XYZ file of C-alpha atoms in Angstrom:
239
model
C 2.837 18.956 -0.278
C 0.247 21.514 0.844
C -3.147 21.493 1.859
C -2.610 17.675 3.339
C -5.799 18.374 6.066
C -8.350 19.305 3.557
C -8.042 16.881 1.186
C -8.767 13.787 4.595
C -11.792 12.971 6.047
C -10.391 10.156 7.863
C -12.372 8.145 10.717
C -9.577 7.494 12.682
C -7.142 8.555 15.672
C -7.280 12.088 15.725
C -3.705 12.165 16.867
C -2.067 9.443 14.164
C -3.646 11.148 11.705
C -2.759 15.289 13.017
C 0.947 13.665 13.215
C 0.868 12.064 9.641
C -0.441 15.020 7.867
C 2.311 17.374 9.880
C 4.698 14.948 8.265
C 3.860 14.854 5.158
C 3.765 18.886 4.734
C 7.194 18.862 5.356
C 7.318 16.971 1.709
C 6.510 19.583 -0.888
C 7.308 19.824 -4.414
C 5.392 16.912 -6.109
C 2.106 18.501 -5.316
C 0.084 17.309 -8.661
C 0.691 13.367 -7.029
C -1.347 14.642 -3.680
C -4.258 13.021 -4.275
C -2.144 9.972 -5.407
C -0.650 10.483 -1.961
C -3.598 11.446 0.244
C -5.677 8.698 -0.759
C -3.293 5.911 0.881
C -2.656 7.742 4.035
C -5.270 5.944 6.083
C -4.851 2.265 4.754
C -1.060 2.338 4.825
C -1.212 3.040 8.594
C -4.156 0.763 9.560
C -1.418 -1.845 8.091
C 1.698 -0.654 9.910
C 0.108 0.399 12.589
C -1.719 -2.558 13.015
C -1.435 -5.708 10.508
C 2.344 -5.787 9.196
C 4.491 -7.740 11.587
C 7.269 -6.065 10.514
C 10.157 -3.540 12.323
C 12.907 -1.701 11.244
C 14.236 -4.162 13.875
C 13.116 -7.095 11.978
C 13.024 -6.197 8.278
C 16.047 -8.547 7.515
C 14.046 -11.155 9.190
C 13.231 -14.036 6.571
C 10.245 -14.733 9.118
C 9.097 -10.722 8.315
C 5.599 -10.098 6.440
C 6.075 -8.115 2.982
C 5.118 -4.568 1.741
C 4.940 -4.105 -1.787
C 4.285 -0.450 -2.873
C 3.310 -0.853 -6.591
C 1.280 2.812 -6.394
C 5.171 4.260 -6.120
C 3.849 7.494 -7.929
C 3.367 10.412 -4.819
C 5.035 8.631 -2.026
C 4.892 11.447 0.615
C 1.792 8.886 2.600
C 4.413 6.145 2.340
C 7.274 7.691 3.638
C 5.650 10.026 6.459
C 4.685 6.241 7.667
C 7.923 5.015 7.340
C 8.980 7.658 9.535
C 5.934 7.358 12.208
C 7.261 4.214 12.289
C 11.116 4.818 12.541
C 12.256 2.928 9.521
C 13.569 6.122 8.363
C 14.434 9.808 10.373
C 12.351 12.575 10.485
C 14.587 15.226 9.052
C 15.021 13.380 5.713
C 11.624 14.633 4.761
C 12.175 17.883 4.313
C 14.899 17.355 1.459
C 11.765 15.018 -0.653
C 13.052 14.731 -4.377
C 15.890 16.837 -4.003
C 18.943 16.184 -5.634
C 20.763 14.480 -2.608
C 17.905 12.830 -1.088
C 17.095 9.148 -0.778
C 13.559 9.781 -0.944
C 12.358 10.407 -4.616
C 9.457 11.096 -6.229
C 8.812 7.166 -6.772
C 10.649 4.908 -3.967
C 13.878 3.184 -4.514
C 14.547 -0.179 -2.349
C 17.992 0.469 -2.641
C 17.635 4.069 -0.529
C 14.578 3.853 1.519
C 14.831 2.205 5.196
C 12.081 -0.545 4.691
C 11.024 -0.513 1.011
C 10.943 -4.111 -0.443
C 10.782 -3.056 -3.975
C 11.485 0.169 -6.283
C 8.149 1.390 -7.741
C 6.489 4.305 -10.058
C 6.069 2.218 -13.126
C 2.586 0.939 -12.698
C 1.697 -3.087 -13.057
C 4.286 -4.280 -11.430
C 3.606 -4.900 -7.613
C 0.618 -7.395 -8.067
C 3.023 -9.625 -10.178
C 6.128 -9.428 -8.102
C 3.761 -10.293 -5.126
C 3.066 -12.905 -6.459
C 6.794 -14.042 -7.231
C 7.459 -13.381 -3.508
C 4.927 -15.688 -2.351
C 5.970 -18.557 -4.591
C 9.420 -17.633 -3.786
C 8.673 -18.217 -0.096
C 6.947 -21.100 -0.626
C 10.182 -22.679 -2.111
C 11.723 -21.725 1.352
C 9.456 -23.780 3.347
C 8.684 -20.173 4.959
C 4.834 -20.028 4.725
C 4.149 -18.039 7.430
C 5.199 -14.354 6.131
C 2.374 -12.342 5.039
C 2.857 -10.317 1.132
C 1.085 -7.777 1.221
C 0.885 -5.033 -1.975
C -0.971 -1.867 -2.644
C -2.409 -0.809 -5.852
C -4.827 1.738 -7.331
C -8.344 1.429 -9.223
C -6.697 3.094 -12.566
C -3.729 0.664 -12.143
C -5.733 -2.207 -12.672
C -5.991 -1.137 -16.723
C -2.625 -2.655 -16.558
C -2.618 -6.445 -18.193
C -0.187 -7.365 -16.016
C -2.178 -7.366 -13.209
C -5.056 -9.238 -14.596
C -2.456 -12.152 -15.687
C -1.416 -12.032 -11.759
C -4.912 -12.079 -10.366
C -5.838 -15.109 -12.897
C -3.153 -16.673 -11.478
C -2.863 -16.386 -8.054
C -6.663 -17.614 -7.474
C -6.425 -21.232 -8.953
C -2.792 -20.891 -6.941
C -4.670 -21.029 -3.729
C -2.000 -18.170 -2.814
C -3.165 -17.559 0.431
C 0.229 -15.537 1.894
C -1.032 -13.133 -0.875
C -2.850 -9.908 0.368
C -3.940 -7.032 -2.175
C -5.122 -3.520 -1.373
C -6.593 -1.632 -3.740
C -7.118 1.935 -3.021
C -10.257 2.935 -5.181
C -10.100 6.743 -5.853
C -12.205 6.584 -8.969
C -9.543 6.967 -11.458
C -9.625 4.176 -13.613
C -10.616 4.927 -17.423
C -12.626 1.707 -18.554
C -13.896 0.174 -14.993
C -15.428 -3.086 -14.470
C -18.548 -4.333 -14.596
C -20.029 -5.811 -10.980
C -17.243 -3.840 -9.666
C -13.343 -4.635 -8.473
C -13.696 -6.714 -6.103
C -16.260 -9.168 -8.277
C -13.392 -9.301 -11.325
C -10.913 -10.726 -8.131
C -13.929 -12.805 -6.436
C -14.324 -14.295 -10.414
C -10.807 -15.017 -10.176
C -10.964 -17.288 -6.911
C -10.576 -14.966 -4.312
C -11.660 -13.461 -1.090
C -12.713 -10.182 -1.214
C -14.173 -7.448 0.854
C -15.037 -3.543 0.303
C -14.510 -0.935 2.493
C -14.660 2.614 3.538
C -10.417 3.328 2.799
C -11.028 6.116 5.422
C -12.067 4.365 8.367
C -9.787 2.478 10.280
C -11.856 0.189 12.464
C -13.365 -0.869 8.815
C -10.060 -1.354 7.299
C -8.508 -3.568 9.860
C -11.380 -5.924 10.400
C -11.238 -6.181 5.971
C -7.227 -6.784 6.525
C -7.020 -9.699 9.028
C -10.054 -11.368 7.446
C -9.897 -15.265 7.455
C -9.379 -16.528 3.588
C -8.279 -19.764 3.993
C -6.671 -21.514 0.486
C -7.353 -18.453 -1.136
C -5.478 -14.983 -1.727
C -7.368 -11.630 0.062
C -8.120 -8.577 -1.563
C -9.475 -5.823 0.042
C -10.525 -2.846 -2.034
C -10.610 0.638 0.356
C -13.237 3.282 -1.410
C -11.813 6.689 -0.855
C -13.193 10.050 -2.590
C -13.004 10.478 -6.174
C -9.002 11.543 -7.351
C -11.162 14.630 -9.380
C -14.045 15.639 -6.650
């Protein structure tokens, strides 16, 4: 991972974000995924920093919220906040995508301290959000919060579009979507992203993805009866 610093212009702590980019440089070797990686930085920490309620002290709590990663391509943003954090140590970031090493170049829940789900394969997140809600729901446990990140491009994905439809009429409202727009997507949508989810029944707000204050006020939103989107502009993946 090189070159971390130059590709942020965050608006946040100075110090979160000097210690996230110093952990992610220890992660090289996937370099053609940094923008994938570098564009989540700053909205995956506004949300364990300061929406998840959720520990590595708690993650086998039933009572925990949810964090789907369906953008599993270019982890290294993911797992240097996992490690902030303490779900996982330090000194396993070094060894990214080697041979040996539980952290890969797309997340496996059966390796990584805190991951809910594996990931990589695009279009699957948004639908297996959804799934967790409803399974929840069956548990008479509606207070968890499911939240799941996605890109712009990932959106081309039909399976997404079938989860949105459905989530909205639903009245989902444990269900929380974060779209990290980078500018990537080939077709687009006309009014925007956040008017295809607000067609759909939803809440929805836009934001600047690099500014924290922005972000958190977008995530903890009031949406009663109805799922929450937020979609976090960053700079284009090809500027």
């Amino acid at each position: 991972m090189t070159n971390t610093a130059d590709t942020l212009t965050p608006r946040g702590p100075r110090t979160d974000l000097a210690r996230l980019t110093r952990l992610m440089g220890l992660m090289t070797g996937d370099e053609k995924h940094s923008p994938a990686a570098t564009s989540t930085l700053d909205a995956l920490w506004v949300l364990y920093d300061r929406v998840l309620r959720v520990t590595p002290e708690t993650f086998g709590d039933p009572d925990r919220d949810r964090f789907l990663l369906s953008k599993g391509h270019g982890p290294m943003a993911y797992y240097a906040v996992l490690s902030a954090k303490g779900f996982l140590p330090e000194e396993l970031l070094s060894g990214f995508g080697s041979y040996d090493s539980p952290l890969g170049h797309h997340p496996d829940r059966t390796l990584v301290p805190g991951a809910e789900i594996g990931s990589g394969s695009l279009g699957h997140g948004l639908p297996l959000a959804v799934g967790t809600v409803l399974g929840l729901r069956a548990q008479g446990l509606t207070d968890p919060r499911v939240w799941v990140l996605i890109g712009d491009a990932e959106l081309d994905e039909g399976s997404n579009h079938e989860a949105l439809a459905y989530a909205g009429p639903a009245g989902l409202e444990q269900l929380h979507t974060l779209v990290i727009d980078n500018g990537s997507a080939t077709y687009g949508r006309p009014g925007g992203i956040a008017a295809r989810f607000e067609a759909a029944g939803w809440s929805a707000e836009t934001v600047d993805g690099r500014d924290h204050d922005a972000l958190h006020a977008a995530c903890t939103a009031a949406h009663p009866g109805r799922p929450h989107v937020v979609v976090a502009r960053v700079e284009p993946k090809h500027a």
